mmCIF file of C-alpha atoms in Angstrom:
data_model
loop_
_atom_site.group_PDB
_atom_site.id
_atom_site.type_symbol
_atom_site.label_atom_id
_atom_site.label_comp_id
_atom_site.label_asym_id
_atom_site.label_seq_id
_atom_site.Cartn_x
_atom_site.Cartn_y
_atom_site.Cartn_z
ATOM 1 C CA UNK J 1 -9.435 -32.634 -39.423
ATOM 2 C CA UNK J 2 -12.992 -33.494 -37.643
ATOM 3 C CA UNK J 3 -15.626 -32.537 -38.666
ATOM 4 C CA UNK J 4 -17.954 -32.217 -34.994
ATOM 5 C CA UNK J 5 -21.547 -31.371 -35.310
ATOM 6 C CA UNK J 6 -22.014 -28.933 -32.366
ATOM 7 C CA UNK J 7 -24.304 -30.030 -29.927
ATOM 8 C CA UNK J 8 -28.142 -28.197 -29.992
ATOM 9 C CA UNK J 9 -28.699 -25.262 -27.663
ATOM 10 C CA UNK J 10 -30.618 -26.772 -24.693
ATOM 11 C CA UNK J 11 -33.680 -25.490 -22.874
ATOM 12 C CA UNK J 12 -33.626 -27.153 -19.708
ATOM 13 C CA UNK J 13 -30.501 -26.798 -17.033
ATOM 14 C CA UNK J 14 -29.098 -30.440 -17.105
ATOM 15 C CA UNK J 15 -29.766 -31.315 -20.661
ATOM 16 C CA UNK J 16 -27.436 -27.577 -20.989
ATOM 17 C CA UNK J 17 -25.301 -29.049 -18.973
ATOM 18 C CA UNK J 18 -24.519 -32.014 -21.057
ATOM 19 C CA UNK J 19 -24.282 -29.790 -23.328
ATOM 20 C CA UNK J 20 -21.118 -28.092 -22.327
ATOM 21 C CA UNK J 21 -19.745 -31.477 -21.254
ATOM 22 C CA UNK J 22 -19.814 -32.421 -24.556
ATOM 23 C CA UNK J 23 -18.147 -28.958 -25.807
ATOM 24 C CA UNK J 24 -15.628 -29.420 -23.650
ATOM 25 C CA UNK J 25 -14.957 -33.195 -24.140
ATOM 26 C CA UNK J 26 -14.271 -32.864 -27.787
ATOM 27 C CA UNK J 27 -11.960 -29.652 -27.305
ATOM 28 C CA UNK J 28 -10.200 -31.938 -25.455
ATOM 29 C CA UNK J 29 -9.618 -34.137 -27.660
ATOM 30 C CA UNK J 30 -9.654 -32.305 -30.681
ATOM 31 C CA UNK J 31 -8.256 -28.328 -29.992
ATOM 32 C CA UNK J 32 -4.480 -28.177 -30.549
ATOM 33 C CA UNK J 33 -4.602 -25.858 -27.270
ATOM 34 C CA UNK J 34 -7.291 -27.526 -25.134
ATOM 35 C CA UNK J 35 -4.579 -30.576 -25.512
ATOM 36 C CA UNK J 36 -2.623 -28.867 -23.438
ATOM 37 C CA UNK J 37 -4.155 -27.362 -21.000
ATOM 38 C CA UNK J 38 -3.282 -28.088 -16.812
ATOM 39 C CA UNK J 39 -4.559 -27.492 -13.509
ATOM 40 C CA UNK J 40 -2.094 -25.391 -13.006
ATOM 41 C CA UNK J 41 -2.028 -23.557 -16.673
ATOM 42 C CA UNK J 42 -5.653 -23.064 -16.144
ATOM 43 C CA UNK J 43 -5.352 -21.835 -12.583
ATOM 44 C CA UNK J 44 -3.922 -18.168 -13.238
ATOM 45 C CA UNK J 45 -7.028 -17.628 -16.175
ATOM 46 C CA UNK J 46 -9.204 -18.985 -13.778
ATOM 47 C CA UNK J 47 -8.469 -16.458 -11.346
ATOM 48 C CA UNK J 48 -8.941 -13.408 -14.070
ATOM 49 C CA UNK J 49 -12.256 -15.020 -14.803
ATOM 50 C CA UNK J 50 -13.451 -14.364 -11.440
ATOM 51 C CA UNK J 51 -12.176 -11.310 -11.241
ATOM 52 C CA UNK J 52 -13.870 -9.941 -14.564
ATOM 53 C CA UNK J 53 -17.061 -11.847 -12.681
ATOM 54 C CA UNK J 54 -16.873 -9.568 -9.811
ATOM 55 C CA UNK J 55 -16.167 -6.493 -11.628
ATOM 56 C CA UNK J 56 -19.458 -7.521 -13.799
ATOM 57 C CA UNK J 57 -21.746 -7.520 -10.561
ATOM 58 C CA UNK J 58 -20.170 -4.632 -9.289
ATOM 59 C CA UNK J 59 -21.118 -2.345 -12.625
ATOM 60 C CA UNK J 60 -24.532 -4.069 -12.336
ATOM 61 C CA UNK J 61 -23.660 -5.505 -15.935
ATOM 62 C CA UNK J 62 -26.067 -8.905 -15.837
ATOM 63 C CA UNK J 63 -25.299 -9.821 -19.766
ATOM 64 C CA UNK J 64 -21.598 -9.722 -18.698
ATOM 65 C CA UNK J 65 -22.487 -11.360 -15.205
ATOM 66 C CA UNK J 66 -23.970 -14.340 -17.206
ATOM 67 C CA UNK J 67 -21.143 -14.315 -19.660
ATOM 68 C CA UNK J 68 -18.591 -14.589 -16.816
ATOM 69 C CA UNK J 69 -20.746 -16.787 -14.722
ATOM 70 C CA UNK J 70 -20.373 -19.082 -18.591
ATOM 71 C CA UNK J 71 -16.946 -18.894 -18.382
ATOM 72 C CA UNK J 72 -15.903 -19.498 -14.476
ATOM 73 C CA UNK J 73 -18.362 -22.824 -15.369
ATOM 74 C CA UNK J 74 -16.239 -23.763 -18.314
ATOM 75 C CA UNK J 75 -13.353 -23.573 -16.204
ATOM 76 C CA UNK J 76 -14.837 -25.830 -13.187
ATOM 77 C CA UNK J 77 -15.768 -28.623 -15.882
ATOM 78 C CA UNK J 78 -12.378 -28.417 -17.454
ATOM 79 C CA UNK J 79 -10.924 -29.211 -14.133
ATOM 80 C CA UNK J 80 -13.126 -32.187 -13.751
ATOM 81 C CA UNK J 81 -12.165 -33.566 -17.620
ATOM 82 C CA UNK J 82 -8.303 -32.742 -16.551
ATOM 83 C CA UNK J 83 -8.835 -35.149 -13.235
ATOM 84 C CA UNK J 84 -11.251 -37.742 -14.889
ATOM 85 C CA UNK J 85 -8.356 -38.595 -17.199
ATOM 86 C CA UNK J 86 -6.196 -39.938 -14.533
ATOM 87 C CA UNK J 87 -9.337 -41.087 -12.746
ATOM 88 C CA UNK J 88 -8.638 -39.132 -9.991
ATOM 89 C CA UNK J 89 -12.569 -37.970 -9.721
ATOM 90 C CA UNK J 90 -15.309 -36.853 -12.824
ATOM 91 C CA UNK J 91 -17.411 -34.146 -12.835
ATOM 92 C CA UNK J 92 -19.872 -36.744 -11.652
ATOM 93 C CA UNK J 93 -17.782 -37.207 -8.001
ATOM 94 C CA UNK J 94 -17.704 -32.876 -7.802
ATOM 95 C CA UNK J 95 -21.208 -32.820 -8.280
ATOM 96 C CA UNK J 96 -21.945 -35.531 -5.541
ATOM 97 C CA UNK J 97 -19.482 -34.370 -2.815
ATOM 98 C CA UNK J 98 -20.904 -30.893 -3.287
ATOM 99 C CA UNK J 99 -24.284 -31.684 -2.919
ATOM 100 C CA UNK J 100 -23.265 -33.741 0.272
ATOM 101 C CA UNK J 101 -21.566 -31.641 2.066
ATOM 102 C CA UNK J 102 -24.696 -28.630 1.863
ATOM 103 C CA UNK J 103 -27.091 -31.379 3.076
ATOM 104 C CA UNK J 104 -24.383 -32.339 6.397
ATOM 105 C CA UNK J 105 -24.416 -28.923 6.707
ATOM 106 C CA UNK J 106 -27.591 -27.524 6.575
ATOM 107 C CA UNK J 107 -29.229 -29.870 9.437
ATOM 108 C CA UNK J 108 -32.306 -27.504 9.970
ATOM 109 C CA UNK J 109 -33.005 -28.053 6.736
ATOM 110 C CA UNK J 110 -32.130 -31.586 6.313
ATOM 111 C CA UNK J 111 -32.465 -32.861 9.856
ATOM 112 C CA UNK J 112 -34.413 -31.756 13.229
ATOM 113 C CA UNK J 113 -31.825 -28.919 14.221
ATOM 114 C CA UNK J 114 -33.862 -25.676 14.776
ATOM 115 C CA UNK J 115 -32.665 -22.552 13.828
ATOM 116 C CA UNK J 116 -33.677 -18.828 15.140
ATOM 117 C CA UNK J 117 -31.867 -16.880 12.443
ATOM 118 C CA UNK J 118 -28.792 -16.678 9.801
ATOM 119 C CA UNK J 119 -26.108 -16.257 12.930
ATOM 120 C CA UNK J 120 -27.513 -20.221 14.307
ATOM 121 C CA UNK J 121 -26.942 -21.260 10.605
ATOM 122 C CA UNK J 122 -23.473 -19.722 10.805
ATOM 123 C CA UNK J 123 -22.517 -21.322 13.790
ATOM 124 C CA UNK J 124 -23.949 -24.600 13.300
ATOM 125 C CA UNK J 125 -21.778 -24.284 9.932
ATOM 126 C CA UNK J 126 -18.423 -24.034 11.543
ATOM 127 C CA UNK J 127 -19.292 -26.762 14.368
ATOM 128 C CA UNK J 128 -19.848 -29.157 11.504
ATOM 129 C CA UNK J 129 -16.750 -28.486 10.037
ATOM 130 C CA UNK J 130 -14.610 -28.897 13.327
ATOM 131 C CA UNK J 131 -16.362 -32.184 13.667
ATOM 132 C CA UNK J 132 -15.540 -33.048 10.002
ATOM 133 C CA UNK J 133 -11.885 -33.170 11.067
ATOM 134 C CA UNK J 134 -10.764 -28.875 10.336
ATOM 135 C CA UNK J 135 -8.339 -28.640 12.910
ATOM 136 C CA UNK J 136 -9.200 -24.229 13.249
ATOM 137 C CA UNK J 137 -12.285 -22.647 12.877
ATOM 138 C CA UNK J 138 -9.900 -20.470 10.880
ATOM 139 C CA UNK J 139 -8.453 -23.270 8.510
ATOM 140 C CA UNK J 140 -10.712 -22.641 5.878
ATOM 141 C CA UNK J 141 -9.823 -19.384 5.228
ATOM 142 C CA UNK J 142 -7.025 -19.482 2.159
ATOM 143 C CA UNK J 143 -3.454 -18.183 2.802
ATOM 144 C CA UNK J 144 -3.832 -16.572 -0.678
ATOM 145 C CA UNK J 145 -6.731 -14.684 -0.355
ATOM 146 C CA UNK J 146 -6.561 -10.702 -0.834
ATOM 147 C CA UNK J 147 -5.711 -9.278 2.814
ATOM 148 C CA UNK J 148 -9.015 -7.127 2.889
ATOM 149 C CA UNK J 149 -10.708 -10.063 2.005
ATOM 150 C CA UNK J 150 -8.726 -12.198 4.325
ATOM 151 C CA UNK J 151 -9.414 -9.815 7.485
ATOM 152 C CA UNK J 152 -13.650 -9.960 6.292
ATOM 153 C CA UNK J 153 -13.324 -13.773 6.268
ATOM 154 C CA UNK J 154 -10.948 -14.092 9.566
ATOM 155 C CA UNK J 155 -13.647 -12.281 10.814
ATOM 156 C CA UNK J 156 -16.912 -13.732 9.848
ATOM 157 C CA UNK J 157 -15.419 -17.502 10.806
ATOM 158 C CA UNK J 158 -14.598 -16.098 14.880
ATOM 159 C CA UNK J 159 -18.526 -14.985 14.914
ATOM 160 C CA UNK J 160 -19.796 -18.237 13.651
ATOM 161 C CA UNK J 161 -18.692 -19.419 17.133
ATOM 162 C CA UNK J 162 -19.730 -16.443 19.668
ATOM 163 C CA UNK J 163 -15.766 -14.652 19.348
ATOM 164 C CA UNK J 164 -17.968 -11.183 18.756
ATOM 165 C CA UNK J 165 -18.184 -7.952 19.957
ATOM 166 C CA UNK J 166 -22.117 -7.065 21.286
ATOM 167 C CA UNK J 167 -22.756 -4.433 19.092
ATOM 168 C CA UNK J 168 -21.296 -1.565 17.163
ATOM 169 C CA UNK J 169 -20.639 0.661 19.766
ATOM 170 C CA UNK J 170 -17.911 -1.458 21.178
ATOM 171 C CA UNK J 171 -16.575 -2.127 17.929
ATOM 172 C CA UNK J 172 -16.839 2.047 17.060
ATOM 173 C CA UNK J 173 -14.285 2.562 19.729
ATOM 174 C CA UNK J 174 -11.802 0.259 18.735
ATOM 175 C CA UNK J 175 -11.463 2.121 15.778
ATOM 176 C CA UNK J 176 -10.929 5.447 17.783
ATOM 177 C CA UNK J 177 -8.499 3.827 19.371
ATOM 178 C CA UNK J 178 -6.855 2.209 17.060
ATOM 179 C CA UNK J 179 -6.606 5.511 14.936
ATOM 180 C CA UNK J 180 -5.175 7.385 18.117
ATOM 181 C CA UNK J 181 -2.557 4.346 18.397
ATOM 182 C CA UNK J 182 -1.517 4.886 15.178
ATOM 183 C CA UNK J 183 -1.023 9.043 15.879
ATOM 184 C CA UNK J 184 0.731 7.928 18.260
ATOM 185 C CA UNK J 185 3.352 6.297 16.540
ATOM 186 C CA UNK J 186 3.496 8.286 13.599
ATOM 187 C CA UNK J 187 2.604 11.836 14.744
ATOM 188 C CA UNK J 188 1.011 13.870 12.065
ATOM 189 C CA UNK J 189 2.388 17.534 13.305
ATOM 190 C CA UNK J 190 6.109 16.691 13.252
ATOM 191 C CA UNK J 191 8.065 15.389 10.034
ATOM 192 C CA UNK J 192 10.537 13.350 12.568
ATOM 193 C CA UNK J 193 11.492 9.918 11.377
ATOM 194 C CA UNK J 194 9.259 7.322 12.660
ATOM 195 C CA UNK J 195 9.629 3.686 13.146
ATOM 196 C CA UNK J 196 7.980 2.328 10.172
ATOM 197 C CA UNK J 197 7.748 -0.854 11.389
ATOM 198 C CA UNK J 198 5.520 -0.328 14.835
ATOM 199 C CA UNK J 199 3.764 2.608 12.246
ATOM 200 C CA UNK J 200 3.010 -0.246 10.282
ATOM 201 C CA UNK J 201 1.401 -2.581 12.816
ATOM 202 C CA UNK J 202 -0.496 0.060 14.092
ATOM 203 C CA UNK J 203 -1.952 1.146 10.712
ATOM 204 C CA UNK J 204 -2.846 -2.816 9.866
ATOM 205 C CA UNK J 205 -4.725 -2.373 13.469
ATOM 206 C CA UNK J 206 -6.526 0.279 12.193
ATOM 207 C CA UNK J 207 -7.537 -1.421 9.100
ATOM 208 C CA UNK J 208 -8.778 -4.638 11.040
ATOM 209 C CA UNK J 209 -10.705 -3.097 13.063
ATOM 210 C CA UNK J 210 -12.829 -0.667 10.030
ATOM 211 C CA UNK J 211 -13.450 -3.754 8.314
ATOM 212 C CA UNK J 212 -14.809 -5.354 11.401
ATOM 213 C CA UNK J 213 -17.121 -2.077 11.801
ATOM 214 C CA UNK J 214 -17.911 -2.308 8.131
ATOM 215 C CA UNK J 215 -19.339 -6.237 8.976
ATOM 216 C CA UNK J 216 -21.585 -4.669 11.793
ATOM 217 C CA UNK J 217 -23.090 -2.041 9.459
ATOM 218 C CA UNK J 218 -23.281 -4.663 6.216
ATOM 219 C CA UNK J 219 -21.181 -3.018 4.289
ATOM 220 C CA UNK J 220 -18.962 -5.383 2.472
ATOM 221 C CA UNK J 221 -15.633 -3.490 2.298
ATOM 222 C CA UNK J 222 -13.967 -5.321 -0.927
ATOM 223 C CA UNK J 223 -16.672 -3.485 -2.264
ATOM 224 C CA UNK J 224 -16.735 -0.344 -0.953
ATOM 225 C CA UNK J 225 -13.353 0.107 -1.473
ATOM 226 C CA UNK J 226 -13.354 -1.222 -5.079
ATOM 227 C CA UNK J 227 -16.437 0.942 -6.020
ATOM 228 C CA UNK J 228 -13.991 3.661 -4.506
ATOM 229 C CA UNK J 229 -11.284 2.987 -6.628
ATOM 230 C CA UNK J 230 -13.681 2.794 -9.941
ATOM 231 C CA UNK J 231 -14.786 6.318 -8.676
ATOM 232 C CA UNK J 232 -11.627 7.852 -8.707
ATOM 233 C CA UNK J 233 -10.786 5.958 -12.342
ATOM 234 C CA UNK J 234 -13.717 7.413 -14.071
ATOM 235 C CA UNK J 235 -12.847 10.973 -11.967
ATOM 236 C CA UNK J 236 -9.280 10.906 -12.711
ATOM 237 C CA UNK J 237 -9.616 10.122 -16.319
ATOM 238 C CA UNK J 238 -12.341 12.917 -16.646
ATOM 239 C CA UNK J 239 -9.700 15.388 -15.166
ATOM 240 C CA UNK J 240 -6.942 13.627 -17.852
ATOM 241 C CA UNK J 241 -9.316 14.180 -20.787
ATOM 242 C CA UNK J 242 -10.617 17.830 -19.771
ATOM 243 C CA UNK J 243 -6.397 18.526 -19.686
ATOM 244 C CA UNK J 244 -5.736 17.272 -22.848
ATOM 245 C CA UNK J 245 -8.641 19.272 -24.617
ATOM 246 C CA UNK J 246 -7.638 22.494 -23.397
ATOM 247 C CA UNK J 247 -3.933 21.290 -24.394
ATOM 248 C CA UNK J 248 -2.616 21.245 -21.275
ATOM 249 C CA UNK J 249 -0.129 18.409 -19.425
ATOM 250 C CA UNK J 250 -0.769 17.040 -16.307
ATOM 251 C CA UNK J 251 2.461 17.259 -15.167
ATOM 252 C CA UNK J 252 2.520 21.002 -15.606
ATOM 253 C CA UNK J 253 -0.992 22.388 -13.999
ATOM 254 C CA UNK J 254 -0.884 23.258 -10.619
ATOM 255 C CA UNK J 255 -3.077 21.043 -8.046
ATOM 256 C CA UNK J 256 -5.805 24.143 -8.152
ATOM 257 C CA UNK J 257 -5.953 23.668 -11.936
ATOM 258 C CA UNK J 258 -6.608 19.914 -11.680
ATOM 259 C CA UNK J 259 -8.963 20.748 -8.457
ATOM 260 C CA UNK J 260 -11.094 22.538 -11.126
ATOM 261 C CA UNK J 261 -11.914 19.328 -12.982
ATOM 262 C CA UNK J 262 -12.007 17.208 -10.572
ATOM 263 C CA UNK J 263 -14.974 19.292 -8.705
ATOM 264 C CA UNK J 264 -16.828 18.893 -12.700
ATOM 265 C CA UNK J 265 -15.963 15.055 -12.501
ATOM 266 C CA UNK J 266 -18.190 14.954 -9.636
ATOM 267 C CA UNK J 267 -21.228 16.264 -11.321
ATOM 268 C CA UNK J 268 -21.025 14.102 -14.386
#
C-alpha cells in the first residue's frame, strides 16, 4: 500500500489550495472509493452538502459554516480531477472562465459603465447575458430548483430588466386579491366539494405573489419559511418530550392538553 506523506497545513489561500489539490489527486489515485467516484455519483452528496451549508448559516453555526464551506470545495475540485482525466477542462480552465465571466460582467467595475445603485448592476447583469447568447432572461434559472426558490429567482431575473411593480403597495394588493381569488374557489364556510384543480392554481397565485411581497420588504422567504419550520421542530419536540415525562401518548391527549405545552415551548 502507499505510503503518502500528507501535504503541510498552509497559511496563505493558494498555497492551501494546492494543498487540497494534492489531497484530492492522490485519493484519486490511491482510495479504493475515490476510484470510483462520478459526476453523477457525486452529484446527489453534493447536493446534501449544500444543504447541511445552508442549514449551518441559518443556525448562525460559523465552525460548521467553514466545515461545510470545506466540503462543498472538495466537491467542486473533485469535479475538475473527474473532467481533467478525459481532458475535458482542469481546475485550471474553472478557475479562468469564472474569473472571466465576473470581469464581462461587472463593466462599472472593469470598464467605463456607470452605475447609480445595486438595481443598474442587476440589470446590466442580465443584458450581458442576453448578449452572451441566453436566449430568456429566464434561462438561467434551473428547472430543478426548489419551487419557493424558483418563484424568488423567476422573480429577481424579470426586475433585472424593469418587469417590476413600483412599490409595495401595488404588490400588497395583489396578495389581497389573490387570497380573495382563492376564497373564492374554495369557500371556507361551506364543506362542498371544490374543484381542486382551479383551488390549486389559485393557491400557487397566492404563493407567487407573498414571495414577490417578501422581495420588496427583503425578506428572503426560503428563509423565513425554513426558520419557520425549525421553530415548530424544536416546539413540537418540546411538546413530545414534556408528554413522555408525564407518561402520557400523543396520540391520546386532547389538542388542549398539547396546547398546554406548546404555549411553554414558546417561552423556552
Amino acid at each position: 500500500m502507499p505510503n503518502h506523506i500528507a501535504p503541510i497545513t498552509a497559511a496563505e489561500p493558494a498555497t492551501a489550495f494546492q494543498r487540497l489539490l494534492t489531497v484530492l489527486d492522490t485519493l484519486r489515485t490511491d482510495c479504493p472509493w475515490d476510484k470510483k467516484q462520478t459526476m453523477e455519483t457525486l452529484r446527489h452528496l453534493t447536493i446534501e452538502e449544500t444543504y447541511e451549508l445552508s442549514d449551518a448559516i441559518l443556525e448562525g453555526d460559523l465552525d460548521e459554516v467553514k466545515k461545510e464551506l470545506g466540503d462543498v470545495m472538495m466537491h467542486l475540485v473533485f469535479y475538475a480531477r473527474i473532467a481533467s482525466e478525459t481532458n475535458d477542462f482542469t481546475i485550471v480552465d474553472v478557475l479562468n472562465s469564472v474569473c472571466d465571466k465576473l470581469i464581462n460582467r461587472h463593466p462599472h467595475i472593469y470598464g467605463d459603465v456607470e452605475v447609480k445603485d445595486e438595481h443598474d448592476v442587476k440589470r446590466n447583469w442580465e443584458q450581458i447575458k442576453l448578449k452572451e447568447g441566453n436566449k430568456s432572461v429566464l434561462a438561467g434559472v434551473p428547472a430543478g430548483l426548489p419551487s419557493l426558490v424558483k418563484a424568488s429567482r423567476i422573480q429577481e431575473k424579470a426586475r433585472g430588466v424593469g418587469f417590476d411593480w413600483d412599490d409595495k403597495t401595488q404588490v400588497w394588493e395583489k396578495v389581497e386579491e389573490e387570497l380573495q381569488e382563492f376564497k373564492d374557489e374554495y369557500n371556507t364556510k361551506d364543506n362542498e366539494a371544490i374543484d381542486v384543480e382551479k383551488a390549486e392554481e389559485e393557491f400557487g397565485d397566492l404563493l407567487f405573489s407573498l414571495i414577490n411581497y417578501a422581495r420588496f420588504i427583503n425578506i428572503n422567504p426560503e428563509n423565513a419559511l425554513e426558520k419557520t419550520n425549525k421553530k415548530f421542530i424544536k416546539r413540537f419536540q418540546y411538546l413530545e418530550s414534556k408528554a413522555k415525562e408525564n407518561g402520557k401518548a400523543l396520540q391520546d391527549m386532547t389538542l388542549a392538553e398539547m396546547d398546554v405545552y406548546w404555549n411553554e415551548a414558546k417561552k423556552v
